[in-house]
C-alpha cells in the first residue's frame, strides 16, 4: 500500500463541505503526485477558494463527507497547525496584517515549529538570520521588511512576496496558492512566479487556485482542473487553461452539465 | 468566539489559596469607635487619629461616585471588616521572628522573604491583610539614608515626616474612596529618599488579601528629596472568594527639585469567576506631585486582576520643566470591568506629559480608558502626547476611550492618537496555517501590543508581566 502510494502527495475523494449550513463543496475528487503542478480554475463562487481553506483547516468550514489523504495520513483529523507542521502550506489571497509582531519573529517561530516536528533543533535568532537572508533573494525582498510588523503597511505585491518568502522558508510538501495573482501588477507577478518556480522540486507539489490564465503563463501547470458548483467538472493539460482564456467558462459548463446532472 | 479563543483566556487563578492563620480581627462595621480602635491597635500618634476622624466625618457627608463606566450592586459599608492582622505579631526588625506560615505564603506567591532566598537587588515590604509582616534589606538601605518601612512603623519612628506629607497630594476629602481610606487605612509602605541619593535597589511592596470579608485599605507615601531617584514596584494577589471584597488604596508621591520617582504596579487581584461571581473591587486613588523644578514622576501599571478596576494614577506638574508619564496595560476578561486612565495637570512652565494606554478586552468584559489632560493658564509651553490603543479579543468584549482635554493657554501643544485592533479567528488561522499554536499566536500579538509599556517596567518584572498576560488570556481565543 505504502509503496503503491509513494508518489502521491494528496488524494481527495468525494469531499463535501459547508459554511454556516450552506453546502459549498459537493464532491471534489483530486489526486496530486510529487513533482506536479496543478491548477484549479473556475468562475467566482465555484468553490475553489473554499477547497483551499478546507485543505488548510479553516475553522469556519465544516467537512460533511469524503476523505483527504495527505502523504498517507488522514488530513481531516489534523488540527490546522499540525497540517502546517507536516508540510501543508497555503499562500493567502488576503494575507493578514499583524500589528506589533515583527516579520522576523513571525517567520522564526513558524520556521521553528516546523523544525520541532521534524525532530530538528530550533534555531536561535542569530542562526535563523543567516537562513532568512538567503531566502529573501528568492522573492527579491529588501531585508528592511523583516523588522516591520507582519504585512502591516505592505503593498499588495509586497504581501504576496512575503507569502512566498514564508513558503521558501517552510519548504512545504504541498503548497496551495490561493489567488496569488490577484491584485498584482505584471512585475510583481513575475517576481512571485519566479519565486514559486525556484521552489518547485521533484519532491513537492503545488496547487494553484486562480481565476485567470495569466498566472499560468509564468507558472506552467502539468494539470488544469475546472471547478463549478462545488465539483471538478473537467480536467486537462495546460492547453485547457488557454482555451478557457479565449472562450470563457460558459462552454465548459454547458458541455459538462449533463455529466454533472447524471451524478 | 470559537472554542480556541475561549480556552486561551481562561487560565485558572493560581493565587487563590487561603492561608490558615490565627487572626486578630475586629467586628464588622464602621464608626468613630472602630476608627479609634484601629488607631489604638497601631499605637499611632495623636495627629493621626485626628486625621482619621476628620476624614471619617467628611466621608459621611459624601456620596459614592456614579460617573464611571462600571456597574456593581450597592456596597454595604457596615458589613466590611476594617482590620484583620495575623495574631502572632512580628517584630519588625527581625525577619526570623515572622510566623513561618506567612513566610511560606509569600514564598508560594513567588516573593521569598527569608534571608537566603531573597530577590537580589529588590527590597520587599510584604503586607498581609491589614499589616506589614516583613521588610527586607532595611539595613542596607539605611546605609544610604533611604527609609523603606511600613507606614505604621513610619508613624512611630518618623512621625514628623509622615505628618508633613500625608494628605498633601491627595487631600482627605479628595473623593469618596480616598476619604474612606484616610479614615480607616491600616498599612502600606513608606519611602523616603534623602537629597542627592539614588536608591541603590528596586523597592517593592507585595499586597496580599487573605481573610474573607476584610477590606484592604493601604496607604503608600513616597517622598523623593532634591536630586534623588527611586524606583518602586507593587504587586497584589488575593484568594478566591465568592463574595466581593473592597480594596480602596491611596498612594501619594512627592518629587522635589530634580527628583525622579518611577512607580510600577503589577495588579493581579482575584477577578471573580467566569460568571462574574466574587473578585476584588479595586477603587484606588494614586497621585504624584511634581513639586520641584525638573522633577519627574512616571507611572507604569499592568492591571490584569480585580472584578472592577477604578483608578487614575495622575501627575500634578507644578515645578517648571517637570515631567509626568503614564504607561498602562489594562487587561479584562470574562465579566471584568475596568475604568482606568490618568490625569495630567500642567501647572508649571514647559511641563511635559506622555500617556501610553493599552487596553485589552476579552470575554464579555468592559474596558474603558478615561484620561484628562489639563493645561492651566500659567503652564506656558506645556506639551502632552497621548496614545490610546485598544485590542479586542473575540466578539463580546467592549472597549471605550474617554479623553478629556482642557487647555487654557495658547502656547500648549496637545496630541492624541487612538487605535483599535482585534484578535479574531482570521488572525489566529493565519498563525496556525504557519504552524503556530493559538496560545503562541495570542502571546506574540499581546507582547507586541504591550511592548511600549513593558519596556518601561524594571527588568525583573517585564518578563513576569509578559508571562502573566499570556496566562490570563489562556483560553480566551478560538
XYZ file of C-alpha atoms in Angstrom:
741
model
C 0.000 0.000 0.000
C 2.701 2.457 1.034
C 4.862 1.556 -1.952
C 1.950 1.958 -4.315
C 1.131 5.430 -2.995
C 4.669 6.616 -2.540
C 4.398 9.268 -5.225
C 1.007 10.545 -4.107
C 1.096 13.720 -2.043
C -2.612 14.467 -1.861
C -5.627 12.336 -2.546
C -9.103 13.871 -2.274
C -12.207 11.643 -2.553
C -15.820 12.850 -2.717
C -15.084 15.774 -0.428
C -18.127 17.745 0.674
C -18.110 20.805 2.916
C -20.362 23.619 4.044
C -20.095 27.047 5.581
C -22.781 28.164 8.033
C -25.062 25.399 6.808
C -24.707 26.175 3.102
C -23.115 23.355 1.094
C -20.212 24.686 -0.992
C -18.175 21.613 -1.921
C -20.353 18.885 -3.389
C -17.973 16.015 -4.066
C -14.450 17.033 -5.035
C -12.021 14.439 -6.369
C -8.354 15.185 -6.961
C -5.055 13.320 -6.989
C -1.719 15.125 -6.799
C 1.670 13.419 -7.071
C 5.083 14.650 -6.074
C 6.733 16.888 -8.641
C 3.431 18.001 -10.141
C 1.915 21.446 -10.520
C -1.893 21.518 -10.616
C -4.139 24.483 -11.333
C -7.749 24.764 -10.286
C -9.684 27.322 -12.294
C -13.289 28.282 -12.194
C -15.757 31.119 -12.104
C -16.442 33.104 -8.940
C -18.413 31.107 -6.403
C -17.371 27.759 -7.843
C -15.875 26.672 -4.510
C -12.189 26.777 -5.444
C -11.169 29.102 -2.607
C -13.302 27.104 -0.172
C -11.462 23.995 -1.287
C -8.101 25.534 -0.399
C -9.350 26.673 3.017
C -10.817 23.246 3.773
C -7.450 21.665 2.958
C -5.731 24.132 5.296
C -8.320 23.513 8.015
C -10.042 26.895 8.329
C -12.430 26.599 11.314
C -15.338 28.325 9.532
C -15.682 25.454 7.050
C -17.259 22.194 8.062
C -16.405 18.987 6.248
C -19.546 16.893 5.803
C -18.214 13.910 3.853
C -15.412 12.310 1.855
C -11.746 11.941 2.696
C -8.443 13.695 2.222
C -5.245 11.708 2.483
C -2.024 13.698 2.719
C 1.150 11.630 2.466
C -0.708 8.586 3.768
C -2.350 10.416 6.708
C -5.944 11.478 7.228
C -5.615 15.234 6.801
C -9.132 15.967 8.063
C -8.287 14.624 11.517
C -5.397 17.034 11.942
C -5.513 20.493 13.544
C -4.625 23.397 11.220
C -1.218 23.853 12.871
C -0.487 20.118 12.591
C -1.280 20.271 8.885
C 1.116 23.194 8.513
C 3.800 21.481 10.571
C 3.545 18.331 8.460
C 4.008 20.276 5.246
C 0.753 21.825 4.025
C 1.233 25.468 3.171
C -1.338 27.947 1.951
C -0.428 31.309 0.471
C -3.356 33.541 1.430
C -5.370 35.520 -1.053
C -5.553 38.306 1.536
C -2.549 37.946 3.886
C -3.396 39.346 7.317
C -1.709 42.294 8.971
C -0.364 41.521 12.449
C 0.499 44.770 14.224
C 3.241 44.610 16.851
C 4.712 41.284 15.709
C 7.805 41.670 13.560
C 8.041 39.737 10.360
C 11.329 38.264 11.553
C 9.830 36.935 14.805
C 6.827 35.562 12.985
C 8.985 33.783 10.410
C 11.309 32.376 13.064
C 8.525 30.969 15.226
C 6.858 29.439 12.163
C 10.170 28.006 10.962
C 10.976 26.536 14.368
C 7.544 24.968 14.760
C 8.202 23.033 11.532
C 11.689 22.046 12.663
C 10.411 20.872 16.013
C 8.023 18.434 14.336
C 10.840 17.217 12.120
C 12.874 16.468 15.238
C 15.402 19.177 14.438
C 16.878 21.661 16.853
C 15.191 25.055 16.956
C 17.324 27.895 15.644
C 18.168 30.981 17.650
C 17.760 34.461 16.215
C 21.363 34.548 15.045
C 21.362 31.306 13.073
C 17.915 31.978 11.714
C 19.013 35.335 10.368
C 21.514 33.659 8.049
C 18.864 31.391 6.619
C 16.307 34.081 6.112
C 18.781 36.402 4.364
C 19.376 33.670 1.812
C 15.653 33.130 1.228
C 14.967 36.834 0.749
C 16.620 36.544 -2.645
C 14.003 34.083 -3.852
C 11.460 36.899 -3.887
C 13.926 39.796 -4.174
C 12.784 41.255 -0.884
C 14.524 44.068 0.925
C 15.829 42.965 4.383
C 14.160 46.001 5.998
C 10.844 44.168 5.627
C 11.999 41.737 8.312
C 11.898 44.390 11.013
C 8.460 45.677 10.151
C 5.260 44.251 11.587
C 3.882 41.311 9.613
C 2.273 42.698 6.426
C 1.469 45.991 8.151
C 1.542 48.777 5.594
C 2.805 46.380 2.897
C 1.543 46.932 -0.651
C -0.483 44.139 -2.276
C 2.596 42.917 -4.122
C 4.770 43.024 -1.004
C 2.238 40.958 0.926
C 2.235 38.265 -1.767
C 6.011 38.229 -1.901
C 6.024 37.849 1.860
C 3.775 34.793 1.451
C 6.239 33.233 -0.985
C 9.099 34.065 1.396
C 7.290 32.042 4.042
C 6.859 29.215 1.575
C 10.590 29.339 0.800
C 11.405 29.073 4.499
C 8.920 26.375 5.392
C 9.694 24.177 2.358
C 6.226 22.604 2.263
C 5.378 19.258 0.722
C 2.171 20.728 -0.670
C 1.891 24.457 -1.408
C -1.571 25.825 -2.104
C -1.510 29.258 -3.711
C -4.923 30.845 -3.311
C -5.415 33.551 -5.965
C -1.826 34.591 -5.502
C -2.001 36.551 -8.765
C -4.912 38.739 -7.704
C -4.032 42.379 -7.333
C -0.506 42.034 -8.724
C 0.969 44.167 -11.482
C 2.986 42.373 -14.118
C 6.385 43.000 -12.477
C 5.239 41.716 -9.103
C 3.569 38.742 -10.803
C 6.852 37.824 -12.483
C 8.782 38.042 -9.216
C 6.223 35.901 -7.394
C 6.021 33.345 -10.225
C 9.772 33.183 -10.489
C 9.966 32.554 -6.742
C 7.450 29.725 -6.942
C 9.271 28.142 -9.891
C 12.511 28.149 -7.917
C 10.760 26.332 -5.091
C 9.131 23.612 -7.198
C 11.088 20.357 -6.818
C 10.517 16.706 -7.764
C 9.623 16.063 -4.102
C 6.902 18.606 -3.566
C 3.646 19.548 -5.229
C 1.975 22.860 -5.990
C -1.711 23.602 -6.250
C -2.601 26.915 -7.881
C -6.059 28.339 -7.332
C -6.764 31.038 -9.887
C -9.499 32.758 -11.774
C -7.301 33.884 -14.655
C -4.981 32.109 -17.013
C -2.403 34.941 -16.730
C -0.516 33.368 -13.817
C -0.191 30.107 -15.767
C 1.964 31.841 -18.391
C 4.599 32.113 -15.696
C 3.963 29.013 -13.615
C 3.216 26.301 -16.116
C 0.922 23.608 -14.710
C 1.017 19.916 -15.537
C -2.745 19.626 -14.995
C -5.621 22.053 -15.163
C -8.949 21.355 -13.419
C -12.130 23.323 -13.851
C -14.333 23.678 -10.808
C -18.007 24.631 -10.919
C -20.748 24.396 -8.323
C -18.513 22.612 -5.826
C -17.155 19.901 -8.148
C -14.245 19.380 -10.524
C -16.151 19.157 -13.782
C -13.321 18.645 -16.199
C -9.549 18.243 -16.207
C -6.862 18.556 -18.842
C -3.360 19.767 -19.585
C -2.072 23.309 -19.712
C -3.858 23.881 -23.055
C -7.206 23.744 -21.218
C -6.299 26.989 -19.465
C -5.639 28.698 -22.773
C -8.949 27.525 -24.145
C -10.721 28.896 -21.045
C -8.915 32.186 -21.554
C -10.141 32.577 -25.137
C -13.614 31.016 -24.841
C -14.603 31.834 -21.243
C -16.143 29.380 -18.763
C -19.619 29.013 -20.297
C -18.832 26.370 -22.910
C -17.139 24.136 -20.392
C -20.077 24.470 -18.007
C -22.553 23.619 -20.787
C -20.584 20.640 -22.060
C -20.398 19.187 -18.588
C -23.903 19.939 -17.409
C -25.314 16.564 -18.422
C -22.413 14.730 -16.819
C -22.779 16.671 -13.561
C -26.521 16.267 -13.613
C -26.204 12.492 -14.028
C -24.166 12.118 -10.850
C -15.927 33.402 19.566
C -14.745 29.905 18.822
C -13.578 27.433 21.423
C -9.855 28.077 20.960
C -10.015 31.773 21.793
C -12.104 30.924 24.854
C -9.831 28.265 26.235
C -6.908 30.585 25.771
C -8.179 33.350 28.035
C -9.455 31.185 30.837
C -6.405 30.184 32.792
C -7.239 29.254 36.388
C -6.137 31.795 39.019
C -3.003 30.460 40.690
C -3.013 32.636 43.766
C -6.496 31.752 45.002
C -5.434 29.784 48.079
C -6.233 30.840 51.644
C -3.636 30.785 54.410
C -4.982 29.266 57.633
C -3.683 31.619 60.268
C -4.988 32.871 63.575
C -6.028 36.469 63.105
C -6.792 39.426 65.300
C -9.963 40.642 63.634
C -12.215 43.432 64.793
C -16.027 43.274 64.423
C -17.680 44.299 61.180
C -18.808 47.824 60.548
C -17.571 51.389 60.658
C -17.966 54.053 63.324
C -15.789 56.540 65.201
C -15.183 53.819 67.771
C -13.856 51.474 65.108
C -11.504 54.176 63.894
C -10.289 54.827 67.445
C -9.768 51.093 67.826
C -7.692 50.826 64.654
C -5.599 53.823 65.665
C -5.080 52.372 69.145
C -4.106 48.947 67.822
C -1.484 50.623 65.704
C -0.238 52.743 68.619
C -0.464 55.850 66.485
C 0.410 59.438 67.417
C -2.495 61.717 68.241
C -2.376 63.692 64.958
C -3.102 60.505 63.068
C -6.273 59.805 64.982
C -7.393 63.382 64.318
C -6.607 62.931 60.618
C -8.707 59.758 60.535
C -11.661 61.195 62.397
C -11.717 64.296 60.221
C -11.701 62.091 57.126
C -14.461 59.908 58.533
C -16.698 62.924 59.241
C -16.107 64.166 55.702
C -16.764 60.747 54.237
C -20.136 60.511 55.980
C -21.225 63.643 54.116
C -20.099 62.326 50.731
C -21.830 60.068 48.225
C -20.344 57.257 46.202
C -19.376 58.415 42.698
C -21.517 57.100 39.834
C -19.851 58.632 36.797
C -17.537 55.761 35.867
C -18.379 53.159 33.288
C -18.656 50.286 35.794
C -21.663 48.602 37.349
C -21.887 46.843 40.725
C -24.507 46.305 43.411
C -24.508 48.752 46.352
C -21.715 48.166 48.865
C -22.776 47.763 52.489
C -20.005 49.594 54.307
C -21.253 48.304 57.670
C -20.675 44.715 56.535
C -16.953 45.083 55.961
C -14.219 44.169 58.438
C -11.843 47.113 58.590
C -8.959 45.497 60.406
C -7.530 41.997 60.390
C -3.976 41.076 61.286
C -2.107 37.825 61.866
C -2.147 37.273 65.636
C 1.472 36.487 66.161
C 2.849 39.987 65.980
C 6.080 40.173 64.050
C 8.948 42.166 65.484
C 9.588 44.354 62.518
C 13.345 44.315 62.924
C 13.929 40.614 62.671
C 12.635 38.516 59.893
C 13.411 35.340 61.859
C 10.522 36.044 64.166
C 7.960 36.260 61.394
C 5.413 33.461 61.535
C 6.725 30.700 59.233
C 3.196 30.278 57.805
C 3.427 33.807 56.471
C 6.889 33.278 55.013
C 5.551 30.164 53.324
C 2.586 32.079 51.937
C 4.767 34.697 50.355
C 7.131 32.075 49.035
C 4.191 30.346 47.370
C 3.361 33.665 45.753
C 6.886 33.874 44.380
C 8.015 36.504 46.898
C 10.687 34.878 49.059
C 11.319 36.883 52.235
C 13.737 34.633 54.087
C 17.377 35.720 54.126
C 18.867 33.034 51.890
C 16.262 33.185 49.143
C 15.657 36.903 48.775
C 15.225 38.514 45.401
C 18.567 40.006 44.575
C 18.579 43.746 44.407
C 14.900 44.132 45.252
C 13.837 45.182 48.721
C 10.360 43.909 49.605
C 7.737 45.099 52.080
C 5.192 42.311 52.488
C 1.679 43.290 53.526
C -0.754 40.640 54.675
C -4.348 41.834 55.063
C -4.085 44.920 57.285
C -0.439 44.849 58.333
C 3.104 44.752 57.061
C 4.740 41.466 58.076
C 8.279 41.994 56.865
C 10.554 44.381 55.068
C 13.773 43.108 53.558
C 17.116 44.858 53.028
C 16.288 47.589 55.536
C 19.818 47.843 56.908
C 21.402 48.074 53.501
C 19.023 50.858 52.516
C 19.634 52.665 55.785
C 23.338 52.929 54.912
C 22.300 55.260 52.097
C 19.820 57.065 54.314
C 16.869 55.583 52.452
C 13.867 54.835 54.656
C 11.731 51.934 53.492
C 9.260 50.546 56.002
C 5.579 50.063 56.633
C 3.597 53.239 57.109
C 2.643 52.083 60.630
C 6.283 51.899 61.558
C 6.937 55.255 59.917
C 4.194 56.807 62.038
C 6.024 55.623 65.136
C 9.605 56.258 64.005
C 9.317 59.296 61.730
C 6.026 60.971 62.668
C 7.127 64.456 61.562
C 7.937 63.253 58.030
C 4.614 61.466 57.685
C 2.693 64.384 59.127
C 4.362 66.783 56.695
C 3.426 64.870 53.560
C 0.444 62.636 54.335
C -2.636 64.064 52.641
C -0.577 66.754 50.907
C -1.145 65.250 47.457
C -4.479 63.506 47.968
C -6.459 65.630 50.461
C -8.616 63.671 52.898
C -11.844 64.669 51.173
C -10.496 64.305 47.622
C -13.067 61.713 46.710
C -15.340 59.174 48.366
C -12.899 56.270 48.418
C -9.899 58.436 49.318
C -11.847 59.790 52.301
C -12.759 56.263 53.368
C -9.127 55.229 53.061
C -7.958 58.250 55.067
C -10.309 57.211 57.852
C -9.517 53.516 58.073
C -6.231 52.768 56.301
C -4.384 50.034 58.091
C -0.987 49.744 56.481
C 1.095 50.361 53.412
C 4.610 51.399 52.582
C 6.608 54.493 53.340
C 9.633 55.532 51.333
C 11.890 58.480 51.943
C 14.889 59.126 49.737
C 17.235 61.837 51.008
C 18.850 64.595 48.969
C 21.030 63.625 46.025
C 20.606 59.923 46.689
C 19.955 57.328 44.068
C 18.149 54.493 45.800
C 20.538 51.534 45.330
C 17.858 48.923 44.651
C 14.311 48.440 43.466
C 11.789 48.844 46.249
C 8.751 46.643 46.152
C 5.621 46.104 48.187
C 3.628 42.961 47.897
C -0.006 43.191 48.953
C -1.852 40.068 49.919
C -5.507 39.948 50.951
C -6.183 36.741 52.898
C -9.299 36.872 55.053
C -12.721 36.712 53.513
C -14.670 39.797 54.463
C -11.829 42.165 55.079
C -11.400 45.316 53.109
C -7.846 46.292 52.370
C -7.146 49.972 52.713
C -3.492 50.557 52.172
C -1.744 53.857 52.179
C 1.543 54.442 50.482
C 3.649 57.570 50.677
C 6.844 58.149 48.741
C 8.931 61.273 49.159
C 11.930 61.944 46.920
C 14.071 64.831 48.112
C 16.012 67.122 45.793
C 18.101 65.338 43.215
C 17.106 61.835 44.332
C 15.838 58.832 42.416
C 13.744 55.827 43.380
C 12.037 53.015 41.517
C 9.173 51.299 43.312
C 7.009 48.348 42.355
C 3.875 46.892 43.879
C 2.285 43.514 43.305
C -1.093 42.244 44.504
C -2.958 38.937 44.841
C -5.917 37.591 46.819
C -7.645 34.249 47.440
C -10.738 33.266 45.538
C -13.898 34.042 47.477
C -17.474 34.096 46.218
C -18.069 37.475 47.775
C -16.674 40.760 46.547
C -14.003 42.443 48.593
C -13.211 46.113 48.698
C -9.714 47.387 48.157
C -9.538 51.171 48.410
C -5.970 52.384 48.442
C -4.379 55.793 48.345
C -0.887 56.368 47.004
C 0.844 59.716 47.245
C 4.138 60.612 45.604
C 6.110 63.793 46.151
C 9.086 64.707 43.955
C 11.103 67.771 44.867
C 13.586 69.675 42.641
C 15.329 67.413 40.119
C 13.960 64.264 41.759
C 12.556 61.278 39.911
C 10.076 58.642 41.051
C 9.260 55.631 38.974
C 6.225 53.755 40.251
C 5.214 50.422 38.723
C 2.237 48.217 39.505
C 1.501 44.636 38.577
C -2.024 44.107 39.819
C -3.406 40.582 39.838
C -6.148 40.619 42.455
C -8.696 37.836 42.149
C -11.002 38.792 39.284
C -14.038 36.670 40.090
C -15.130 33.572 38.190
C -16.200 33.464 34.552
C -19.736 34.461 35.516
C -18.557 37.474 37.474
C -19.069 35.968 40.931
C -16.612 37.198 43.529
C -13.487 39.239 42.954
C -11.924 42.417 44.261
C -13.311 45.913 43.829
C -10.153 47.871 43.215
C -11.047 51.521 43.841
C -7.778 53.342 44.075
C -6.564 56.941 44.175
C -2.982 57.420 43.057
C -1.459 60.801 42.540
C 2.020 62.191 42.177
C 3.068 65.756 42.801
C 5.980 67.057 40.776
C 6.556 69.858 43.222
C 10.116 70.756 42.273
C 11.627 72.072 39.063
C 12.793 69.408 36.582
C 11.177 66.705 38.661
C 9.728 63.598 37.072
C 7.077 61.058 38.030
C 6.432 58.024 35.912
C 3.571 55.589 36.479
C 3.627 52.187 34.828
C 0.763 49.833 35.509
C -0.134 46.343 34.378
C -3.689 45.769 35.526
C -4.867 42.217 34.990
C -6.963 41.292 38.010
C -9.921 42.605 40.050
C -13.606 42.326 39.257
C -13.695 46.095 38.925
C -10.764 48.442 38.486
C -11.315 52.136 39.029
C -8.089 54.097 39.134
C -6.404 57.059 37.519
C -2.751 57.418 38.561
C -2.149 61.109 37.992
C 0.586 63.712 37.901
C 0.276 67.287 39.069
C 3.088 69.100 37.301
C 3.741 72.143 39.463
C 7.513 72.573 39.094
C 8.710 74.239 35.905
C 10.046 71.740 33.332
C 8.634 68.821 35.294
C 7.647 65.630 33.509
C 4.736 63.225 34.027
C 4.398 59.841 32.386
C 1.717 57.173 32.391
C 2.196 53.803 30.763
C -0.629 51.347 31.177
C -1.717 47.898 30.115
C -5.189 47.024 31.337
C -6.468 43.569 30.550
C -10.038 42.495 31.207
C -11.521 39.071 30.635
C -14.780 37.263 31.414
C -17.026 39.718 33.312
C -14.269 42.065 34.499
C -14.772 45.812 34.289
C -12.064 48.422 34.150
C -12.372 52.167 34.036
C -8.826 53.399 34.212
C -6.554 56.085 32.861
C -4.752 59.124 34.140
C -4.854 62.830 34.811
C -2.020 65.097 33.750
C -2.419 68.526 35.255
C 0.038 71.053 33.848
C 0.632 73.976 36.201
C 4.304 74.934 35.756
C 6.015 76.261 32.629
C 7.346 73.894 29.959
C 5.876 70.887 31.693
C 5.621 67.741 29.619
C 3.483 64.638 29.871
C 3.208 61.359 27.995
C 0.311 58.931 28.136
C 0.504 55.479 26.575
C -2.515 53.320 27.317
C -3.102 49.794 26.004
C -6.439 48.196 26.754
C -7.045 44.523 26.037
C -10.602 43.245 26.336
C -11.580 39.588 26.115
C -14.622 37.546 27.121
C -17.644 39.704 27.954
C -15.552 42.296 29.724
C -15.660 46.047 29.504
C -12.513 48.144 29.361
C -12.549 51.942 29.350
C -9.730 54.413 29.131
C -10.579 57.708 30.824
C -7.991 60.456 30.807
C -7.738 64.148 31.495
C -5.089 66.471 30.142
C -5.415 69.874 31.728
C -3.194 72.816 30.865
C -3.673 75.767 33.206
C -3.212 79.436 32.149
C 0.328 79.708 33.567
C 1.653 76.488 32.047
C 3.328 78.193 29.117
C 4.873 75.849 26.584
C 3.258 72.747 28.073
C 3.226 69.643 25.916
C 1.288 66.404 26.032
C 1.336 63.331 23.868
C -1.375 60.708 24.375
C -1.752 57.379 22.687
C -4.664 55.075 23.492
C -4.827 51.714 21.806
C -7.499 49.088 22.310
C -7.379 45.453 21.391
C -10.466 43.288 21.301
C -10.262 39.530 21.631
C -13.327 37.729 20.358
C -16.693 39.304 19.610
C -18.270 40.006 23.005
C -15.883 42.404 24.696
C -16.176 46.184 24.896
C -13.588 48.933 24.700
C -14.179 52.636 25.242
C -11.966 55.696 25.192
C -12.930 58.879 27.045
C -10.232 61.511 26.578
C -10.869 64.898 28.195
C -8.664 67.780 27.125
C -8.819 71.189 28.781
C -6.333 73.736 27.522
C -6.298 77.216 28.985
C -3.365 78.774 27.212
C -2.448 79.012 23.564
C 1.217 78.011 23.801
C 0.363 74.434 24.747
C 0.734 71.542 22.354
C -1.501 68.533 22.891
C -1.565 65.449 20.676
C -3.893 62.489 20.913
C -3.762 59.268 18.921
C -6.029 56.263 19.220
C -6.405 52.901 17.527
C -8.460 49.745 17.828
C -7.387 46.306 16.690
C -8.766 42.852 17.062
C -7.551 39.315 17.595
C -10.075 37.229 15.763
C -10.435 33.905 14.059
C -8.765 35.052 10.830
C -5.551 36.259 12.516
C -5.349 33.031 14.508
C -5.921 30.953 11.409
C -3.073 32.789 9.703
C -0.752 31.848 12.577
C -1.986 28.259 12.727
C -1.517 27.865 8.967
C 2.127 28.688 9.634
C 2.304 26.005 12.316
C 1.997 28.397 15.271
C -0.421 27.403 18.042
C -3.216 29.742 19.140
C -1.530 30.189 22.562
C 1.730 31.293 20.973
C -0.122 33.466 18.477
C -2.006 35.347 21.185
C 1.056 35.778 23.337
C 3.054 37.109 20.372
C 0.317 39.568 19.470
C -0.193 40.710 23.058
C 3.543 41.138 23.691
C 3.804 43.195 20.556
C 0.816 45.272 21.532
C 2.158 45.944 25.024
C 5.834 46.382 24.125
C 5.889 50.163 24.669
C 4.578 49.707 28.206
C 6.577 46.615 29.204
C 9.754 48.389 28.154
C 9.080 50.824 30.994
C 8.939 48.136 33.693
C 12.015 47.275 35.761
C 13.788 44.409 34.007
C 12.998 41.851 36.718
C 9.296 42.396 36.216
C 8.947 42.935 32.478
C 9.298 39.228 31.727
C 6.924 38.401 34.562
C 4.301 40.824 33.241
C 4.555 39.375 29.767
C 4.026 35.871 31.144
C 1.179 36.969 33.383
C -0.739 38.403 30.454
C -0.338 35.255 28.409
C -1.597 33.177 31.328
C -4.541 35.492 31.871
C -5.543 35.164 28.255
C -5.203 31.426 28.071
C -8.497 30.087 26.849
C -9.804 33.413 25.574
C -9.112 32.832 21.927
C -10.587 30.467 19.428
